[in-house]
mmCIF file of C-alpha atoms and ligand atoms in Angstrom:
data_model
loop_
_atom_site.group_PDB
_atom_site.id
_atom_site.type_symbol
_atom_site.label_atom_id
_atom_site.label_comp_id
_atom_site.label_asym_id
_atom_site.label_seq_id
_atom_site.Cartn_x
_atom_site.Cartn_y
_atom_site.Cartn_z
ATOM 1 C CA MET A 9 0.545 15.505 26.646
ATOM 2 C CA ASN A 10 1.733 15.381 23.079
ATOM 3 C CA ASN A 11 -0.773 16.080 20.104
ATOM 4 C CA PHE A 12 -1.356 12.805 18.670
ATOM 5 C CA SER A 13 -2.730 11.724 15.214
ATOM 6 C CA ILE A 14 -2.675 9.470 12.367
ATOM 7 C CA ALA A 15 -2.717 9.297 8.565
ATOM 8 C CA ILE A 16 -3.237 6.544 6.352
ATOM 9 C CA HIS A 17 -2.945 5.613 2.560
ATOM 10 C CA GLY A 18 -4.589 3.168 0.328
ATOM 11 C CA GLY A 19 -2.480 3.837 -2.798
ATOM 12 C CA ALA A 20 -2.028 6.741 -5.225
ATOM 13 C CA GLY A 21 -2.944 6.751 -9.025
ATOM 14 C CA THR A 22 -5.345 7.527 -12.091
ATOM 15 C CA LEU A 23 -8.195 8.032 -9.745
ATOM 16 C CA VAL A 24 -10.450 10.174 -11.639
ATOM 17 C CA LYS A 25 -13.656 11.267 -10.357
ATOM 18 C CA GLY A 26 -16.802 9.590 -12.146
ATOM 19 C CA LEU A 27 -14.832 6.577 -13.330
ATOM 20 C CA MET A 28 -15.944 4.995 -9.966
ATOM 21 C CA THR A 29 -19.359 4.079 -9.099
ATOM 22 C CA LEU A 30 -20.673 6.054 -6.111
ATOM 23 C CA GLU A 31 -21.346 2.843 -4.138
ATOM 24 C CA LEU A 32 -17.557 1.906 -4.543
ATOM 25 C CA GLU A 33 -16.374 5.189 -3.633
ATOM 26 C CA ALA A 34 -18.495 4.665 -0.683
ATOM 27 C CA GLU A 35 -16.965 1.342 -0.035
ATOM 28 C CA TYR A 36 -13.288 2.822 -0.244
ATOM 29 C CA LYS A 37 -14.189 5.614 2.024
ATOM 30 C CA ALA A 38 -15.781 3.275 4.569
ATOM 31 C CA ALA A 39 -12.647 1.110 4.501
ATOM 32 C CA LEU A 40 -10.427 4.018 5.090
ATOM 33 C CA LYS A 41 -12.373 5.255 7.769
ATOM 34 C CA THR A 42 -12.514 1.723 9.631
ATOM 35 C CA ALA A 43 -8.707 1.667 9.276
ATOM 36 C CA ARG A 44 -7.911 5.013 10.481
ATOM 37 C CA ASP A 45 -10.317 4.857 13.178
ATOM 38 C CA ILE A 46 -8.658 1.678 14.582
ATOM 39 C CA GLY A 47 -5.396 3.037 14.767
ATOM 40 C CA TYR A 48 -6.856 6.549 16.181
ATOM 41 C CA LYS A 49 -8.388 4.545 18.932
ATOM 42 C CA ILE A 50 -5.045 2.967 20.192
ATOM 43 C CA LEU A 51 -3.458 6.688 20.161
ATOM 44 C CA GLU A 52 -6.330 7.859 22.192
ATOM 45 C CA GLN A 53 -6.434 5.205 24.754
ATOM 46 C CA GLY A 54 -2.379 6.160 25.236
ATOM 47 C CA GLY A 55 -1.182 3.271 22.972
ATOM 48 C CA THR A 56 1.910 3.342 20.955
ATOM 49 C CA ALA A 57 2.336 4.813 17.280
ATOM 50 C CA LEU A 58 3.859 1.369 16.445
ATOM 51 C CA ASP A 59 0.661 -0.449 17.663
ATOM 52 C CA ALA A 60 -1.693 2.027 15.701
ATOM 53 C CA VAL A 61 0.097 1.940 12.165
ATOM 54 C CA GLU A 62 0.264 -1.829 12.476
ATOM 55 C CA SER A 63 -3.450 -2.217 13.346
ATOM 56 C CA ALA A 64 -4.546 0.212 10.789
ATOM 57 C CA VAL A 65 -2.591 -1.274 8.065
ATOM 58 C CA ASN A 66 -3.881 -4.808 9.160
ATOM 59 C CA SER A 67 -7.247 -3.382 8.795
ATOM 60 C CA LEU A 68 -6.570 -2.394 5.144
ATOM 61 C CA GLU A 69 -4.642 -5.537 4.335
ATOM 62 C CA ASP A 70 -8.079 -7.442 5.478
ATOM 63 C CA THR A 71 -10.247 -5.653 2.503
ATOM 64 C CA PRO A 72 -10.017 -7.033 -0.908
ATOM 65 C CA LEU A 73 -10.196 -3.441 -1.962
ATOM 66 C CA PHE A 74 -6.632 -2.609 -1.780
ATOM 67 C CA ASN A 75 -3.430 -4.120 -3.288
ATOM 68 C CA ALA A 76 -2.165 -5.628 0.070
ATOM 69 C CA GLY A 77 -2.927 -8.766 2.050
ATOM 70 C CA LYS A 78 -6.158 -10.195 0.866
ATOM 71 C CA GLY A 79 -6.176 -7.739 -2.088
ATOM 72 C CA ALA A 80 -2.721 -8.559 -3.264
ATOM 73 C CA VAL A 81 -2.419 -8.503 -7.039
ATOM 74 C CA PHE A 82 -1.343 -11.349 -9.202
ATOM 75 C CA THR A 83 2.216 -12.086 -10.222
ATOM 76 C CA TYR A 84 3.234 -13.625 -13.592
ATOM 77 C CA GLU A 85 3.023 -16.880 -12.337
ATOM 78 C CA GLY A 86 -0.413 -16.336 -10.992
ATOM 79 C CA THR A 87 0.463 -16.168 -7.225
ATOM 80 C CA HIS A 88 0.711 -13.347 -4.823
ATOM 81 C CA GLU A 89 3.998 -12.102 -3.457
ATOM 82 C CA MET A 90 3.725 -9.648 -0.806
ATOM 83 C CA ASP A 91 6.203 -6.814 0.678
ATOM 84 C CA ALA A 92 5.709 -4.940 3.902
ATOM 85 C CA SER A 93 7.795 -2.748 6.197
ATOM 86 C CA ILE A 94 7.527 -1.186 9.465
ATOM 87 C CA MET A 95 9.826 1.326 11.361
ATOM 88 C CA ASP A 96 9.877 2.960 15.123
ATOM 89 C CA GLY A 97 10.913 6.563 15.025
ATOM 90 C CA LYS A 98 11.964 6.195 18.781
ATOM 91 C CA THR A 99 14.389 3.468 18.477
ATOM 92 C CA LEU A 100 15.005 3.527 14.673
ATOM 93 C CA ASP A 101 14.308 -0.188 14.687
ATOM 94 C CA ALA A 102 12.927 -1.366 11.555
ATOM 95 C CA GLY A 103 11.687 -4.786 10.091
ATOM 96 C CA ALA A 104 10.738 -5.724 6.486
ATOM 97 C CA VAL A 105 9.654 -8.767 4.627
ATOM 98 C CA SER A 106 9.648 -9.217 0.740
ATOM 99 C CA LEU A 107 8.120 -12.057 -1.697
ATOM 100 C CA VAL A 108 6.212 -13.764 0.974
ATOM 101 C CA THR A 109 3.153 -15.866 -0.195
ATOM 102 C CA GLY A 110 0.294 -16.886 2.018
ATOM 103 C CA ILE A 111 0.586 -14.420 5.039
ATOM 104 C CA LYS A 112 -2.545 -12.636 5.649
ATOM 105 C CA ASN A 113 -1.048 -9.561 7.345
ATOM 106 C CA PRO A 114 2.603 -9.077 6.179
ATOM 107 C CA VAL A 115 3.039 -5.986 8.050
ATOM 108 C CA SER A 116 2.756 -7.850 11.299
ATOM 109 C CA LEU A 117 5.356 -10.251 9.961
ATOM 110 C CA ALA A 118 7.780 -7.324 9.366
ATOM 111 C CA ARG A 119 7.116 -6.293 12.831
ATOM 112 C CA ASP A 120 7.739 -9.914 14.242
ATOM 113 C CA VAL A 121 11.135 -9.729 12.201
ATOM 114 C CA MET A 122 11.965 -6.410 13.910
ATOM 115 C CA GLU A 123 11.349 -7.647 17.410
ATOM 116 C CA LYS A 124 12.052 -11.372 17.312
ATOM 117 C CA SER A 125 14.991 -11.869 15.122
ATOM 118 C CA TYR A 126 18.651 -10.205 14.924
ATOM 119 C CA HIS A 127 17.714 -8.929 11.315
ATOM 120 C CA VAL A 128 15.615 -6.038 9.394
ATOM 121 C CA PHE A 129 14.885 -7.665 6.446
ATOM 122 C CA LEU A 130 14.045 -11.299 5.455
ATOM 123 C CA ALA A 131 13.084 -12.399 1.948
ATOM 124 C CA GLY A 132 11.151 -15.240 -0.033
ATOM 125 C CA GLU A 133 11.436 -18.626 1.294
ATOM 126 C CA GLY A 134 13.650 -17.609 4.286
ATOM 127 C CA ALA A 135 11.103 -15.214 5.349
ATOM 128 C CA MET A 136 8.090 -18.048 5.018
ATOM 129 C CA LYS A 137 10.315 -20.389 7.341
ATOM 130 C CA PHE A 138 10.833 -17.382 9.969
ATOM 131 C CA ALA A 139 6.915 -16.951 9.539
ATOM 132 C CA LYS A 140 6.176 -21.055 10.087
ATOM 133 C CA SER A 141 8.455 -20.907 13.049
ATOM 134 C CA ASN A 142 6.663 -18.099 14.901
ATOM 135 C CA GLY A 143 3.456 -19.724 14.128
ATOM 136 C CA TYR A 144 2.006 -18.079 11.332
ATOM 137 C CA ASP A 145 -0.842 -19.759 9.382
ATOM 138 C CA ILE A 146 -0.497 -20.018 5.824
ATOM 139 C CA GLU A 147 -3.445 -19.175 3.885
ATOM 140 C CA THR A 148 -4.731 -20.978 0.564
ATOM 141 C CA PRO A 149 -4.428 -18.915 -2.536
ATOM 142 C CA GLU A 150 -8.278 -18.855 -2.526
ATOM 143 C CA TYR A 151 -8.017 -16.379 0.481
ATOM 144 C CA PHE A 152 -6.141 -13.682 -2.163
ATOM 145 C CA TYR A 153 -8.532 -14.797 -4.977
ATOM 146 C CA ASP A 154 -10.306 -11.615 -6.341
ATOM 147 C CA GLU A 155 -12.056 -11.558 -9.704
ATOM 148 C CA VAL A 156 -11.227 -8.036 -10.768
ATOM 149 C CA ARG A 157 -7.596 -8.606 -9.906
ATOM 150 C CA TYR A 158 -7.730 -11.784 -11.790
ATOM 151 C CA LYS A 159 -9.054 -10.106 -14.825
ATOM 152 C CA GLN A 160 -6.450 -7.377 -14.577
ATOM 153 C CA TRP A 161 -3.928 -9.959 -14.656
ATOM 154 C CA GLN A 162 -5.527 -12.006 -17.440
ATOM 155 C CA GLY A 163 -5.414 -8.721 -19.545
ATOM 156 C CA ILE A 164 -1.546 -8.624 -19.517
ATOM 157 C CA LYS A 165 -0.503 -12.058 -18.364
ATOM 158 C CA ASP A 166 0.733 -13.242 -21.839
ATOM 159 C CA SER A 167 2.599 -9.975 -22.308
ATOM 160 C CA ASP A 168 6.251 -8.964 -20.868
ATOM 161 C CA SER A 169 4.497 -6.003 -19.475
ATOM 162 C CA PHE A 170 3.776 -5.301 -15.816
ATOM 163 C CA GLN A 171 1.491 -2.837 -14.307
ATOM 164 C CA LEU A 172 1.380 -0.696 -11.264
ATOM 165 C CA ASP A 173 -2.009 -1.429 -9.800
ATOM 166 C CA HIS A 174 -2.972 2.132 -9.485
ATOM 167 C CA SER A 175 -2.267 2.933 -13.206
ATOM 168 C CA VAL A 176 -5.490 1.118 -14.000
ATOM 169 C CA LYS A 177 -8.282 3.280 -15.498
ATOM 170 C CA LYS A 178 -10.924 0.960 -15.695
ATOM 171 C CA ASP A 179 -11.703 0.019 -12.156
ATOM 172 C CA GLY A 180 -11.161 1.467 -8.602
ATOM 173 C CA LYS A 181 -8.733 -1.394 -7.713
ATOM 174 C CA PHE A 182 -5.793 0.604 -6.833
ATOM 175 C CA GLY A 183 -2.880 0.503 -4.187
ATOM 176 C CA THR A 184 -0.345 -0.347 -1.812
ATOM 177 C CA VAL A 185 -1.473 0.504 1.849
ATOM 178 C CA GLY A 186 0.503 2.653 4.610
ATOM 179 C CA ALA A 187 0.043 4.265 7.756
ATOM 180 C CA VAL A 188 1.960 6.809 9.959
ATOM 181 C CA ALA A 189 1.142 8.003 13.421
ATOM 182 C CA CYS A 190 2.597 10.021 16.285
ATOM 183 C CA ASP A 191 1.363 9.140 19.683
ATOM 184 C CA GLN A 192 0.817 10.729 23.072
ATOM 185 C CA HIS A 193 4.383 10.327 24.211
ATOM 186 C CA GLY A 194 5.584 12.190 21.113
ATOM 187 C CA ASN A 195 6.980 8.895 19.393
ATOM 188 C CA ILE A 196 6.189 8.186 15.679
ATOM 189 C CA ALA A 197 6.121 5.326 13.499
ATOM 190 C CA GLY A 198 5.360 4.265 9.853
ATOM 191 C CA ALA A 199 4.444 1.272 7.935
ATOM 192 C CA THR A 200 3.788 -0.010 4.366
ATOM 193 C CA SER A 201 2.312 -3.201 2.801
ATOM 194 C CA THR A 202 1.873 -4.296 -0.874
ATOM 195 C CA GLY A 203 1.222 -6.779 -3.275
ATOM 196 C CA GLY A 204 3.609 -4.958 -5.829
ATOM 197 C CA MET A 205 2.740 -4.818 -9.470
ATOM 198 C CA THR A 206 0.354 -6.907 -11.359
ATOM 199 C CA ASN A 207 2.302 -9.586 -13.712
ATOM 200 C CA LYS A 208 5.406 -8.775 -11.797
ATOM 201 C CA LYS A 209 8.199 -11.384 -12.338
ATOM 202 C CA TRP A 210 11.814 -12.527 -11.435
ATOM 203 C CA GLY A 211 11.343 -11.801 -7.931
ATOM 204 C CA ARG A 212 10.552 -8.035 -8.708
ATOM 205 C CA VAL A 213 10.363 -5.944 -5.288
ATOM 206 C CA GLY A 214 9.348 -2.559 -4.996
ATOM 207 C CA ASP A 215 9.959 0.292 -2.644
ATOM 208 C CA SER A 216 7.408 -0.645 0.000
ATOM 209 C CA PRO A 217 9.656 -3.216 2.050
ATOM 210 C CA MET A 218 12.837 -1.089 1.796
ATOM 211 C CA VAL A 219 13.543 1.135 4.725
ATOM 212 C CA GLY A 220 14.434 4.758 3.381
ATOM 213 C CA ALA A 221 12.631 4.418 0.061
ATOM 214 C CA GLY A 222 8.981 3.185 0.914
ATOM 215 C CA VAL A 223 8.987 3.707 4.816
ATOM 216 C CA TYR A 224 11.204 5.673 7.281
ATOM 217 C CA ALA A 225 10.533 6.838 10.831
ATOM 218 C CA ASN A 226 12.761 8.987 12.959
ATOM 219 C CA ASN A 227 11.516 10.754 16.032
ATOM 220 C CA LYS A 228 13.850 13.997 15.244
ATOM 221 C CA THR A 229 12.158 14.441 11.637
ATOM 222 C CA CYS A 230 9.329 12.414 10.472
ATOM 223 C CA ALA A 231 7.671 9.255 9.718
ATOM 224 C CA VAL A 232 6.818 8.349 5.824
ATOM 225 C CA SER A 233 4.931 5.637 4.047
ATOM 226 C CA CYS A 234 5.159 5.941 0.100
ATOM 227 C CA THR A 235 2.949 4.546 -2.765
ATOM 228 C CA GLY A 236 3.809 4.871 -6.486
ATOM 229 C CA SER A 237 5.988 3.648 -9.099
ATOM 230 C CA GLY A 238 8.319 1.763 -6.830
ATOM 231 C CA GLU A 239 11.353 1.624 -8.959
ATOM 232 C CA PHE A 240 11.744 5.523 -8.939
ATOM 233 C CA PHE A 241 10.829 5.792 -5.487
ATOM 234 C CA ILE A 242 13.862 3.382 -4.651
ATOM 235 C CA ARG A 243 16.125 5.433 -6.782
ATOM 236 C CA GLY A 244 14.827 8.675 -5.075
ATOM 237 C CA VAL A 245 15.272 6.978 -1.665
ATOM 238 C CA VAL A 246 12.189 8.911 -1.213
ATOM 239 C CA ALA A 247 11.010 8.400 2.488
ATOM 240 C CA TYR A 248 14.518 9.065 3.780
ATOM 241 C CA ASP A 249 14.970 12.170 1.514
ATOM 242 C CA VAL A 250 11.754 13.748 3.436
ATOM 243 C CA SER A 251 13.663 13.023 6.363
ATOM 244 C CA CYS A 252 17.001 14.579 5.321
ATOM 245 C CA LEU A 253 15.228 17.700 3.903
ATOM 246 C CA MET A 254 13.935 18.218 7.553
ATOM 247 C CA GLU A 255 16.958 17.384 9.321
ATOM 248 C CA HIS A 256 19.472 19.181 7.074
ATOM 249 C CA LYS A 257 17.573 21.895 5.522
ATOM 250 C CA GLY A 258 15.298 22.712 8.345
ATOM 251 C CA LEU A 259 12.179 22.122 6.225
ATOM 252 C CA SER A 260 8.735 21.579 8.029
ATOM 253 C CA VAL A 261 7.231 18.058 6.982
ATOM 254 C CA GLU A 262 4.899 19.923 4.630
ATOM 255 C CA GLU A 263 7.515 21.563 2.541
ATOM 256 C CA ALA A 264 9.843 18.395 2.789
ATOM 257 C CA SER A 265 6.917 16.159 1.443
ATOM 258 C CA ASN A 266 5.960 18.340 -1.413
ATOM 259 C CA GLU A 267 9.706 19.238 -2.529
ATOM 260 C CA VAL A 268 10.064 15.408 -2.978
ATOM 261 C CA ILE A 269 6.671 14.660 -4.470
ATOM 262 C CA HIS A 270 6.268 17.666 -6.524
ATOM 263 C CA LYS A 271 9.874 18.162 -7.735
ATOM 264 C CA ARG A 272 12.318 15.692 -6.886
ATOM 265 C CA ILE A 273 10.703 12.441 -7.834
ATOM 266 C CA LEU A 274 9.038 14.126 -10.746
ATOM 267 C CA GLU A 275 12.530 14.932 -12.115
ATOM 268 C CA LEU A 276 13.158 11.166 -12.261
ATOM 269 C CA LYS A 277 9.740 10.689 -13.778
ATOM 270 C CA GLY A 278 8.247 9.022 -11.100
ATOM 271 C CA ASP A 279 4.738 9.111 -9.868
ATOM 272 C CA GLY A 280 2.856 8.653 -6.954
ATOM 273 C CA GLY A 281 2.381 10.256 -3.313
ATOM 274 C CA LEU A 282 3.442 9.888 0.273
ATOM 275 C CA ILE A 283 1.933 10.577 3.806
ATOM 276 C CA ALA A 284 4.194 11.880 6.382
ATOM 277 C CA ILE A 285 3.747 13.035 10.101
ATOM 278 C CA ASP A 286 6.335 14.726 12.593
ATOM 279 C CA ALA A 287 6.544 14.342 16.339
ATOM 280 C CA GLN A 288 4.191 17.239 16.717
ATOM 281 C CA GLY A 289 1.506 15.247 15.226
ATOM 282 C CA ASN A 290 1.632 17.579 11.713
ATOM 283 C CA ILE A 291 0.629 15.902 8.711
ATOM 284 C CA ALA A 292 1.436 15.985 5.040
ATOM 285 C CA MET A 293 -0.049 13.858 2.204
ATOM 286 C CA PRO A 294 1.026 15.319 -1.206
ATOM 287 C CA PHE A 295 0.635 13.091 -4.384
ATOM 288 C CA ASN A 296 1.521 13.959 -8.059
ATOM 289 C CA THR A 297 -1.252 11.645 -9.654
ATOM 290 C CA GLU A 298 -4.700 12.202 -10.170
ATOM 291 C CA GLY A 299 -5.769 10.932 -6.576
ATOM 292 C CA MET A 300 -4.698 9.024 -3.725
ATOM 293 C CA TYR A 301 -6.918 7.361 -1.228
ATOM 294 C CA ARG A 302 -6.138 8.797 2.135
ATOM 295 C CA ALA A 303 -7.465 9.942 5.470
ATOM 296 C CA PHE A 304 -6.315 11.237 8.744
ATOM 297 C CA LYS A 305 -7.532 12.263 12.358
ATOM 298 C CA THR A 306 -5.951 14.461 15.086
ATOM 299 C CA SER A 307 -6.428 15.031 18.575
ATOM 300 C CA LYS A 308 -6.987 18.741 17.712
ATOM 301 C CA GLY A 309 -10.487 17.564 16.247
ATOM 302 C CA GLU A 310 -9.617 17.581 12.586
ATOM 303 C CA GLU A 311 -10.585 14.559 10.466
ATOM 304 C CA GLU A 312 -11.013 13.925 6.657
ATOM 305 C CA ILE A 313 -11.173 11.143 4.154
ATOM 306 C CA TYR A 314 -10.243 11.942 0.609
ATOM 307 C CA ILE A 315 -9.827 9.995 -2.886
ATOM 308 C CA TYR A 316 -9.393 12.876 -5.481
ATOM 309 C CA LYS A 317 -7.548 16.085 -5.468
HETATM 310 N N1 LIG B 427 5.046 0.972 -4.717
HETATM 311 C C1 LIG B 427 4.603 -0.204 -4.934
HETATM 312 C C2 LIG B 427 5.525 -0.875 -5.539
HETATM 313 O O1 LIG B 427 6.101 -0.532 -6.442
HETATM 314 C C3 LIG B 427 3.177 0.057 -5.698
HETATM 315 C C4 LIG B 427 2.114 0.884 -5.249
HETATM 316 O O2 LIG B 427 2.374 1.813 -4.404
HETATM 317 O O3 LIG B 427 1.105 0.601 -5.473
HETATM 318 O O4 LIG B 427 5.589 -2.175 -5.299
#
């Protein structure tokens, strides 16, 4: 039996110790633990890495604490436009959706694109038609309403600026979510889900739904899920870059992840972090911001939940 393990993130950003109440910190840690343990249990029972990452991300999408699913940030128009992706390292199959509204669990829709369509990436109206034809309920805007997010948006809504959810200092409402896992059969998978940036307009899409940028998985190398300034992560083709460094330069998952986050993405002036796993279950979770919500658990008995450095 292969070692198995899972890692999850809830976004990277200016998470400075002391800015958040201890109660809120405990809430975040509890939400991370729940999501991680849901995924781990699937692996423990012999389930697939793909099922583990989808279920862990679903759990993070269902809490208002993170910028994905229920907690998605407001766009310039006062709506919620969500992006998500998933990739199977065994087959290199992938699915992604972008600019979807009213979908409770965008990562599951991404998986359906992968498994029930001939395509990899569906966006906007077409993705919504696909969701409806596959029986998805469309939630009302109230489901996604959150006062803190609303205030965040009100603060910048009349300006031309847009803001990364995780760069807000005043509160603890940060982050895109993601998961990577390695199962007992030695297969790996990755998934990412986000509401994008507060006040985004013009159909802005970040790295999260883009295979190679915000997500990647290949049994030969690693599975990756990213969080950070999406425009830079797209230009850095970050998730695939980690895989390439392993494949072509022979770096370990830890070395490759560090090289990308602490060197290559910084050279582009991008900030953020990623979680990565290889087919032996080794995990890396580097970030170049002040913090990143993250947690992991391995079959060797290691487990941790962190927010700060
Ligand atoms: N990378 C995401 C985006 O640019 C944001 C985040 O990670 O919080 O849409």
